[in-house]
């Protein structure tokens, strides 16, 4: 049977989706791409996703899906036993929606616009550096707000969810593990609980040595 094809890059947001596939027991094909402007694989990525972002997923019927949260919903639909999204009627579902969307709509873009800041300010190195610094600071505020909402042992409390996969991946990105341990210890624990799952560890240990 044809498998979904995931375009991703090591250590990027595509690992969130890889963990989701593993937890749902769904096999997928993988194609490594580099989204940088001068990369030889960028044209291929743009062909699939005009925004030039990973993850980008080609479904078995040829349809394209982008956006981590949309893809995680698709994975959950393929295997309703996967514990990525609290089912309808579950008390934690409203919190899941609020904070999962907060992660992708508020937190994730702080890397998108800060990673290579000069790209968004017509190549101006100094303005790019300032953009990176301000988005890095803004992210810390957002993460602290999330920390205030974080339960134990998982973000939603007793229930593991895809939010913990975001935390597991993002805790390896700026501002890094030391900041998370000191400033967001509850979320660091939830990230570690996710990372202790073999399906998640296999991906994270592959990319973050
Ligand atoms: N909203 C997207 C964000 C994806 C994203 O920003 N991916 C990063 C890599 S971690 C990327 O492709 N960055 C390149 C760019 O935005 O140009 C999602 O949730 O999938």
Short mmCIF file of C-alpha atoms and ligand atoms in Angstrom, two decimals:
data_model
loop_
_atom_site.label_atom_id
_atom_site.label_comp_id
_atom_site.label_asym_id
_atom_site.label_seq_id
_atom_site.Cartn_x
_atom_site.Cartn_y
_atom_site.Cartn_z
CA UNK A 1 0.00 0.00 0.00
CA UNK A 2 1.23 3.49 -0.83
CA UNK A 3 2.58 5.34 2.18
CA UNK A 4 2.36 9.06 2.94
CA UNK A 5 5.52 10.91 1.95
CA UNK A 6 6.90 13.38 4.47
CA UNK A 7 9.22 16.15 3.36
CA UNK A 8 11.22 17.21 6.38
CA UNK A 9 14.59 18.20 7.71
CA UNK A 10 16.54 16.86 10.68
CA UNK A 11 15.71 18.64 13.92
CA UNK A 12 12.92 20.73 12.32
CA UNK A 13 9.17 20.78 12.96
CA UNK A 14 8.81 17.70 10.78
CA UNK A 15 10.07 15.65 13.74
CA UNK A 16 6.80 16.44 15.56
CA UNK A 17 4.93 14.74 12.75
CA UNK A 18 7.42 11.84 12.63
CA UNK A 19 6.78 11.22 16.35
CA UNK A 20 3.03 11.32 15.65
CA UNK A 21 3.37 8.74 12.87
CA UNK A 22 5.43 6.48 15.14
CA UNK A 23 2.96 6.75 18.02
CA UNK A 24 0.07 5.94 15.68
CA UNK A 25 1.99 3.01 14.16
CA UNK A 26 1.71 4.47 10.65
CA UNK A 27 4.53 3.83 8.19
CA UNK A 28 5.68 6.77 6.06
CA UNK A 29 8.28 7.54 3.46
CA UNK A 30 10.67 10.37 4.16
CA UNK A 31 12.46 12.85 1.95
CA UNK A 32 15.08 15.15 3.50
CA UNK A 33 14.90 18.72 2.18
CA UNK A 34 16.68 21.93 3.10
CA UNK A 35 14.38 24.97 3.07
CA UNK A 36 17.23 27.54 2.84
CA UNK A 37 17.01 29.95 -0.10
CA UNK A 38 20.13 28.62 -1.84
CA UNK A 39 19.52 24.91 -1.21
CA UNK A 40 19.35 22.49 -4.16
CA UNK A 41 16.28 20.81 -2.63
CA UNK A 42 14.30 24.08 -2.19
CA UNK A 43 12.71 23.91 -5.68
CA UNK A 44 11.39 20.44 -4.84
CA UNK A 45 9.99 21.70 -1.52
CA UNK A 46 8.35 24.70 -3.23
CA UNK A 47 6.77 22.36 -5.75
CA UNK A 48 4.95 20.62 -2.87
CA UNK A 49 4.48 23.61 -0.55
CA UNK A 50 4.67 27.13 -2.02
CA UNK A 51 5.44 28.53 1.45
CA UNK A 52 8.67 26.52 1.49
CA UNK A 53 8.13 25.07 4.94
CA UNK A 54 8.51 21.67 6.52
CA UNK A 55 6.70 19.52 7.37
CA UNK A 56 5.00 19.04 4.03
CA UNK A 57 3.14 15.80 3.49
CA UNK A 58 2.03 14.12 0.28
CA UNK A 59 -0.88 11.81 1.07
CA UNK A 60 -1.25 8.42 -0.65
CA UNK A 61 -3.89 9.92 -2.99
CA UNK A 62 -1.50 12.70 -4.03
CA UNK A 63 -3.15 15.42 -1.97
CA UNK A 64 -0.79 17.73 -0.10
CA UNK A 65 -1.07 18.57 3.59
CA UNK A 66 1.01 21.16 5.41
CA UNK A 67 0.92 22.54 8.97
CA UNK A 68 1.94 20.28 11.83
CA UNK A 69 -1.38 20.50 13.67
CA UNK A 70 -3.42 19.68 10.56
CA UNK A 71 -1.16 16.70 9.86
CA UNK A 72 -1.45 15.48 13.46
CA UNK A 73 -5.24 15.59 13.09
CA UNK A 74 -4.96 13.54 9.91
CA UNK A 75 -2.77 10.99 11.69
CA UNK A 76 -5.26 10.78 14.58
CA UNK A 77 -8.07 10.19 12.06
CA UNK A 78 -6.12 7.31 10.50
CA UNK A 79 -5.71 5.63 13.88
CA UNK A 80 -8.28 6.80 16.45
CA UNK A 81 -6.39 4.79 19.10
CA UNK A 82 -3.45 7.18 18.79
CA UNK A 83 -3.47 9.44 21.82
CA UNK A 84 -2.52 12.64 20.02
CA UNK A 85 -5.79 14.55 20.43
CA UNK A 86 -8.29 14.20 23.29
CA UNK A 87 -11.52 12.72 21.90
CA UNK A 88 -14.81 14.66 21.77
CA UNK A 89 -16.32 14.80 25.25
CA UNK A 90 -12.94 14.61 26.98
CA UNK A 91 -12.59 17.37 29.59
CA UNK A 92 -9.11 18.32 28.34
CA UNK A 93 -10.19 18.86 24.73
CA UNK A 94 -10.84 22.57 25.08
CA UNK A 95 -7.44 23.10 26.69
CA UNK A 96 -5.89 21.05 23.90
CA UNK A 97 -7.38 23.29 21.23
CA UNK A 98 -6.46 26.49 22.99
CA UNK A 99 -2.84 25.63 23.70
CA UNK A 100 -2.09 23.62 20.56
CA UNK A 101 -3.21 26.59 18.46
CA UNK A 102 -1.31 28.97 20.75
CA UNK A 103 1.82 26.90 20.08
CA UNK A 104 1.49 26.99 16.33
CA UNK A 105 -0.03 30.45 15.88
CA UNK A 106 1.84 32.44 18.54
CA UNK A 107 5.00 30.54 19.53
CA UNK A 108 6.08 28.83 16.30
CA UNK A 109 6.23 32.05 14.22
CA UNK A 110 8.80 33.51 16.63
CA UNK A 111 11.30 31.09 15.11
CA UNK A 112 9.92 31.53 11.59
CA UNK A 113 10.64 35.26 11.64
CA UNK A 114 13.68 35.15 13.93
CA UNK A 115 15.70 32.23 12.55
CA UNK A 116 16.97 34.28 9.62
CA UNK A 117 15.75 37.75 10.59
CA UNK A 118 17.39 39.62 7.70
CA UNK A 119 15.24 37.68 5.24
CA UNK A 120 12.22 39.71 6.45
CA UNK A 121 13.92 43.11 6.39
CA UNK A 122 15.32 43.21 2.86
CA UNK A 123 18.67 41.68 3.82
CA UNK A 124 19.50 44.35 6.42
CA UNK A 125 21.87 42.46 8.80
CA UNK A 126 21.41 44.84 11.77
CA UNK A 127 17.63 44.96 11.47
CA UNK A 128 17.61 41.17 11.06
CA UNK A 129 19.62 40.75 14.24
CA UNK A 130 17.22 43.07 16.09
CA UNK A 131 14.25 41.08 14.79
CA UNK A 132 15.84 37.86 15.99
CA UNK A 133 16.51 39.33 19.43
CA UNK A 134 13.00 40.73 19.84
CA UNK A 135 11.27 37.55 18.67
CA UNK A 136 13.55 35.49 20.96
CA UNK A 137 12.45 37.66 23.90
CA UNK A 138 8.78 37.54 22.90
CA UNK A 139 8.97 33.72 22.72
CA UNK A 140 10.20 33.55 26.30
CA UNK A 141 7.11 35.51 27.44
CA UNK A 142 4.81 33.19 25.50
CA UNK A 143 6.53 30.09 26.89
CA UNK A 144 6.16 31.44 30.42
CA UNK A 145 2.44 31.87 29.82
CA UNK A 146 2.28 28.26 28.66
CA UNK A 147 4.27 27.18 31.71
CA UNK A 148 1.50 28.67 33.85
CA UNK A 149 -1.02 26.39 32.15
CA UNK A 150 1.14 23.26 32.20
CA UNK A 151 0.03 20.20 34.18
CA UNK A 152 1.88 17.05 35.20
CA UNK A 153 3.09 14.57 34.15
CA UNK A 154 1.88 15.83 30.74
CA UNK A 155 0.91 19.31 29.60
CA UNK A 156 -2.79 18.41 29.90
CA UNK A 157 -2.22 16.62 33.21
CA UNK A 158 -2.94 12.89 33.23
CA UNK A 159 -3.52 12.79 29.48
CA UNK A 160 -0.62 12.67 27.03
CA UNK A 161 -1.27 14.61 23.82
CA UNK A 162 0.38 16.05 20.73
CA UNK A 163 1.11 19.20 22.77
CA UNK A 164 3.80 17.17 24.55
CA UNK A 165 5.37 16.40 21.16
CA UNK A 166 5.62 20.14 20.42
CA UNK A 167 7.25 20.67 23.81
CA UNK A 168 9.68 17.78 23.24
CA UNK A 169 10.82 19.24 19.90
CA UNK A 170 10.73 22.93 20.86
CA UNK A 171 12.70 22.40 24.08
CA UNK A 172 15.67 21.60 21.84
CA UNK A 173 15.36 24.93 19.98
CA UNK A 174 16.22 28.46 21.14
CA UNK A 175 16.36 29.37 24.04
CA UNK A 176 17.55 25.81 24.74
CA UNK A 177 17.37 23.14 27.45
CA UNK A 178 19.04 25.20 30.20
CA UNK A 179 16.43 27.99 29.89
CA UNK A 180 13.60 25.44 29.92
CA UNK A 181 14.97 23.75 33.06
CA UNK A 182 15.30 27.06 34.88
CA UNK A 183 12.29 29.01 33.59
CA UNK A 184 9.80 26.39 32.43
CA UNK A 185 10.47 23.31 34.61
CA UNK A 186 6.92 21.91 34.32
CA UNK A 187 7.06 22.01 30.53
CA UNK A 188 10.59 20.57 30.56
CA UNK A 189 9.26 17.60 32.60
CA UNK A 190 6.35 17.14 30.18
CA UNK A 191 8.82 17.27 27.28
CA UNK A 192 11.00 14.65 28.98
CA UNK A 193 7.99 12.44 29.67
CA UNK A 194 7.20 12.53 25.94
CA UNK A 195 10.83 11.91 25.06
CA UNK A 196 10.88 8.84 27.30
CA UNK A 197 8.44 7.12 24.91
CA UNK A 198 10.46 4.88 22.57
CA UNK A 199 8.52 6.12 19.52
CA UNK A 200 9.56 9.69 20.34
CA UNK A 201 13.06 8.92 21.61
CA UNK A 202 13.91 7.21 18.32
CA UNK A 203 13.38 10.48 16.45
CA UNK A 204 14.73 12.97 18.96
CA UNK A 205 17.91 11.01 19.72
CA UNK A 206 18.50 10.68 15.99
CA UNK A 207 18.45 14.48 15.50
CA UNK A 208 19.63 15.93 18.83
CA UNK A 209 22.71 14.04 19.97
N1 LIG B 1 2.89 26.55 10.86
C1 LIG B 1 3.86 25.62 10.37
C2 LIG B 1 5.27 26.09 10.68
C3 LIG B 1 6.32 25.24 10.04
C4 LIG B 1 7.70 25.88 10.10
O1 LIG B 1 7.83 27.06 10.39
N2 LIG B 1 8.72 25.09 9.79
C5 LIG B 1 10.06 25.63 9.75
C6 LIG B 1 11.10 24.58 10.11
S1 LIG B 1 11.00 24.11 11.81
C7 LIG B 1 10.37 26.06 8.34
O2 LIG B 1 10.05 25.36 7.41
N3 LIG B 1 10.97 27.25 8.19
C8 LIG B 1 11.34 27.79 6.92
C9 LIG B 1 10.56 29.04 6.57
O3 LIG B 1 9.58 29.37 7.27
O4 LIG B 1 10.91 29.66 5.57
C10 LIG B 1 3.58 24.24 10.96
O5 LIG B 1 3.02 24.15 12.06
O6 LIG B 1 3.88 23.25 10.28
#
